[in-house]
Structure formats: structure tokens, C-alpha cells
mmCIF file of C-alpha atoms in Angstrom:
data_model
loop_
_atom_site.group_PDB
_atom_site.id
_atom_site.type_symbol
_atom_site.label_atom_id
_atom_site.label_comp_id
_atom_site.label_asym_id
_atom_site.label_seq_id
_atom_site.Cartn_x
_atom_site.Cartn_y
_atom_site.Cartn_z
ATOM 1 C CA UNK A 1 -37.222 6.589 50.840
ATOM 2 C CA UNK A 2 -33.458 6.177 50.953
ATOM 3 C CA UNK A 3 -33.217 6.987 47.244
ATOM 4 C CA UNK A 4 -35.333 10.121 47.728
ATOM 5 C CA UNK A 5 -33.138 11.323 50.585
ATOM 6 C CA UNK A 6 -30.049 10.622 48.474
ATOM 7 C CA UNK A 7 -31.416 12.589 45.530
ATOM 8 C CA UNK A 8 -32.472 15.478 47.776
ATOM 9 C CA UNK A 9 -29.006 15.564 49.350
ATOM 10 C CA UNK A 10 -27.320 15.452 45.942
ATOM 11 C CA UNK A 11 -29.501 18.257 44.623
ATOM 12 C CA UNK A 12 -28.975 20.401 47.709
ATOM 13 C CA UNK A 13 -25.199 19.975 47.317
ATOM 14 C CA UNK A 14 -25.510 20.787 43.617
ATOM 15 C CA UNK A 15 -27.315 24.035 44.439
ATOM 16 C CA UNK A 16 -24.598 25.027 46.917
ATOM 17 C CA UNK A 17 -21.795 24.243 44.478
ATOM 18 C CA UNK A 18 -23.447 25.990 41.518
ATOM 19 C CA UNK A 19 -24.430 29.210 43.259
ATOM 20 C CA UNK A 20 -22.270 31.370 40.968
ATOM 21 C CA UNK A 21 -23.672 29.613 37.909
ATOM 22 C CA UNK A 22 -27.206 30.324 39.124
ATOM 23 C CA UNK A 23 -26.272 33.970 39.696
ATOM 24 C CA UNK A 24 -24.825 34.204 36.201
ATOM 25 C CA UNK A 25 -27.935 32.657 34.675
ATOM 26 C CA UNK A 26 -30.130 35.140 36.535
ATOM 27 C CA UNK A 27 -27.883 38.057 35.576
ATOM 28 C CA UNK A 28 -28.233 37.037 31.927
ATOM 29 C CA UNK A 29 -32.018 37.104 32.195
ATOM 30 C CA UNK A 30 -33.105 33.661 33.378
ATOM 31 C CA UNK A 31 -36.334 33.701 35.357
ATOM 32 C CA UNK A 32 -36.958 31.782 38.558
ATOM 33 C CA UNK A 33 -39.032 29.212 36.654
ATOM 34 C CA UNK A 34 -36.081 28.592 34.293
ATOM 35 C CA UNK A 35 -33.775 27.806 37.222
ATOM 36 C CA UNK A 36 -36.515 25.662 38.751
ATOM 37 C CA UNK A 37 -36.879 23.681 35.507
ATOM 38 C CA UNK A 38 -33.130 23.029 35.289
ATOM 39 C CA UNK A 39 -32.871 21.588 38.786
ATOM 40 C CA UNK A 40 -36.126 19.625 38.659
ATOM 41 C CA UNK A 41 -35.096 18.106 35.326
ATOM 42 C CA UNK A 42 -31.745 17.145 36.822
ATOM 43 C CA UNK A 43 -33.345 15.482 39.842
ATOM 44 C CA UNK A 44 -35.868 13.658 37.637
ATOM 45 C CA UNK A 45 -33.026 12.317 35.496
ATOM 46 C CA UNK A 46 -31.214 11.134 38.621
ATOM 47 C CA UNK A 47 -34.346 9.256 39.675
ATOM 48 C CA UNK A 48 -34.854 7.815 36.189
ATOM 49 C CA UNK A 49 -31.267 6.606 35.865
ATOM 50 C CA UNK A 50 -31.383 5.168 39.384
ATOM 51 C CA UNK A 51 -34.652 3.380 38.648
ATOM 52 C CA UNK A 52 -33.337 1.912 35.413
ATOM 53 C CA UNK A 53 -30.123 0.822 37.108
ATOM 54 C CA UNK A 54 -32.059 -0.754 39.966
ATOM 55 C CA UNK A 55 -34.357 -2.605 37.571
ATOM 56 C CA UNK A 56 -31.416 -3.944 35.566
ATOM 57 C CA UNK A 57 -29.554 -4.962 38.710
ATOM 58 C CA UNK A 58 -32.662 -6.673 40.083
ATOM 59 C CA UNK A 59 -33.179 -8.621 36.849
ATOM 60 C CA UNK A 60 -29.521 -9.629 36.712
ATOM 61 C CA UNK A 61 -29.597 -10.838 40.309
ATOM 62 C CA UNK A 62 -32.847 -12.746 39.735
ATOM 63 C CA UNK A 63 -31.397 -14.586 36.748
ATOM 64 C CA UNK A 64 -28.104 -15.244 38.585
ATOM 65 C CA UNK A 65 -29.838 -16.643 41.662
ATOM 66 C CA UNK A 66 -32.110 -18.740 39.441
ATOM 67 C CA UNK A 67 -29.145 -20.233 37.610
ATOM 68 C CA UNK A 68 -27.162 -20.917 40.778
ATOM 69 C CA UNK A 69 -30.156 -22.411 42.575
ATOM 70 C CA UNK A 70 -31.030 -24.619 39.595
ATOM 71 C CA UNK A 71 -27.501 -26.030 39.540
ATOM 72 C CA UNK A 72 -27.420 -26.487 43.313
ATOM 73 C CA UNK A 73 -30.809 -28.215 43.470
ATOM 74 C CA UNK A 74 -30.128 -30.622 40.641
ATOM 75 C CA UNK A 75 -33.211 -31.230 38.516
ATOM 76 C CA UNK A 76 -35.362 -28.482 40.017
ATOM 77 C CA UNK A 77 -35.463 -25.330 37.912
ATOM 78 C CA UNK A 78 -36.404 -21.921 39.170
ATOM 79 C CA UNK A 79 -37.953 -19.843 36.410
ATOM 80 C CA UNK A 80 -37.692 -16.059 36.361
ATOM 81 C CA UNK A 81 -40.713 -14.291 34.928
ATOM 82 C CA UNK A 82 -40.149 -10.738 33.729
ATOM 83 C CA UNK A 83 -43.135 -8.452 34.280
ATOM 84 C CA UNK A 84 -42.706 -5.473 31.977
ATOM 85 C CA UNK A 85 -45.626 -3.501 33.463
ATOM 86 C CA UNK A 86 -44.091 -3.926 36.930
ATOM 87 C CA UNK A 87 -40.670 -2.793 35.703
ATOM 88 C CA UNK A 88 -42.261 0.217 33.988
ATOM 89 C CA UNK A 89 -44.147 1.162 37.151
ATOM 90 C CA UNK A 90 -40.976 0.825 39.241
ATOM 91 C CA UNK A 91 -39.008 3.075 36.882
ATOM 92 C CA UNK A 92 -41.831 5.636 36.784
ATOM 93 C CA UNK A 93 -41.979 5.545 40.586
ATOM 94 C CA UNK A 94 -38.247 6.290 40.737
ATOM 95 C CA UNK A 95 -38.741 9.169 38.280
ATOM 96 C CA UNK A 96 -41.581 10.648 40.351
ATOM 97 C CA UNK A 97 -39.568 10.173 43.536
ATOM 98 C CA UNK A 98 -36.708 12.104 41.914
ATOM 99 C CA UNK A 99 -39.107 14.911 40.972
ATOM 100 C CA UNK A 100 -40.465 15.134 44.503
ATOM 101 C CA UNK A 101 -37.054 14.906 46.180
ATOM 102 C CA UNK A 102 -35.579 17.633 43.979
ATOM 103 C CA UNK A 103 -38.411 20.111 44.407
ATOM 104 C CA UNK A 104 -37.244 21.816 47.618
ATOM 105 C CA UNK A 105 -33.599 22.281 46.478
ATOM 106 C CA UNK A 106 -34.893 23.550 43.107
ATOM 107 C CA UNK A 107 -37.140 26.094 44.826
ATOM 108 C CA UNK A 108 -34.204 27.242 46.969
ATOM 109 C CA UNK A 109 -32.057 27.618 43.850
ATOM 110 C CA UNK A 110 -34.712 29.618 42.022
ATOM 111 C CA UNK A 111 -35.139 32.031 44.939
ATOM 112 C CA UNK A 112 -31.444 32.917 45.240
ATOM 113 C CA UNK A 113 -30.711 36.622 45.065
ATOM 114 C CA UNK A 114 -28.702 37.410 41.919
ATOM 115 C CA UNK A 115 -26.181 39.718 43.590
ATOM 116 C CA UNK A 116 -25.645 37.425 46.592
ATOM 117 C CA UNK A 117 -25.247 34.403 44.313
ATOM 118 C CA UNK A 118 -22.595 36.159 42.236
ATOM 119 C CA UNK A 119 -20.817 37.447 45.318
ATOM 120 C CA UNK A 120 -20.369 34.049 47.000
#
């Protein structure tokens, strides 16, 4: 949920900062669906990169804690089992969350009036 709110906030800020760019794209003939695709793709990539980063960080922490705990406990070893289907599902979930979180800002960007967007 926190990641989705972060992506939505980032995308909303991106729409506000790129208003002139959106106006220029529309003035050059881009349709609303083209603008929508740009912003939804951007939010999906943010979710994908965040999911991959989170998965890598989680694996690194799991192996680090396993190594530290094994040394601290003496002869007891803590094994880390990597579940590739679970990692894939987590990354896909982050991607879908990015798509969902970026939908409203993308719709707002696609509905901007060309003249108003160029004027601001």
C-alpha cells in the first residue's frame, strides 16, 4: 500500500511538472490514449524496478542474517531457500500495483486541455 501511494504521488508530481510537455505532445497530434500509455508505462516501470529492488534487498538480507546467525549460534546453520515462483509473483504484484497506482494521474494527464497545458 505504501509503495502504491508513493508511485501515485510520484506520477501526480510528474504530471504537474510535465504539463508543457504534455501540451506539446497534444499540439503535435498525440491522442489522449498516447499520453495515457506514456504515463501508465512509466508507473508500471516504477513498480517493476521497485519490486525487483525489494526482492534483491530481501534476498540479500536473508542471506546476511543467515550467515550472522549461523556464526553466532555456533554449529547451528540457518538455511535460506529461494523460491523463484514466490519472487516472480512478488515482482508481478509490484508491477500491477504500479499500473493501478499510476492510472488516475495518467487519466488526468490525458485529459489536459492542449491550450491550457501550453499556457502554464
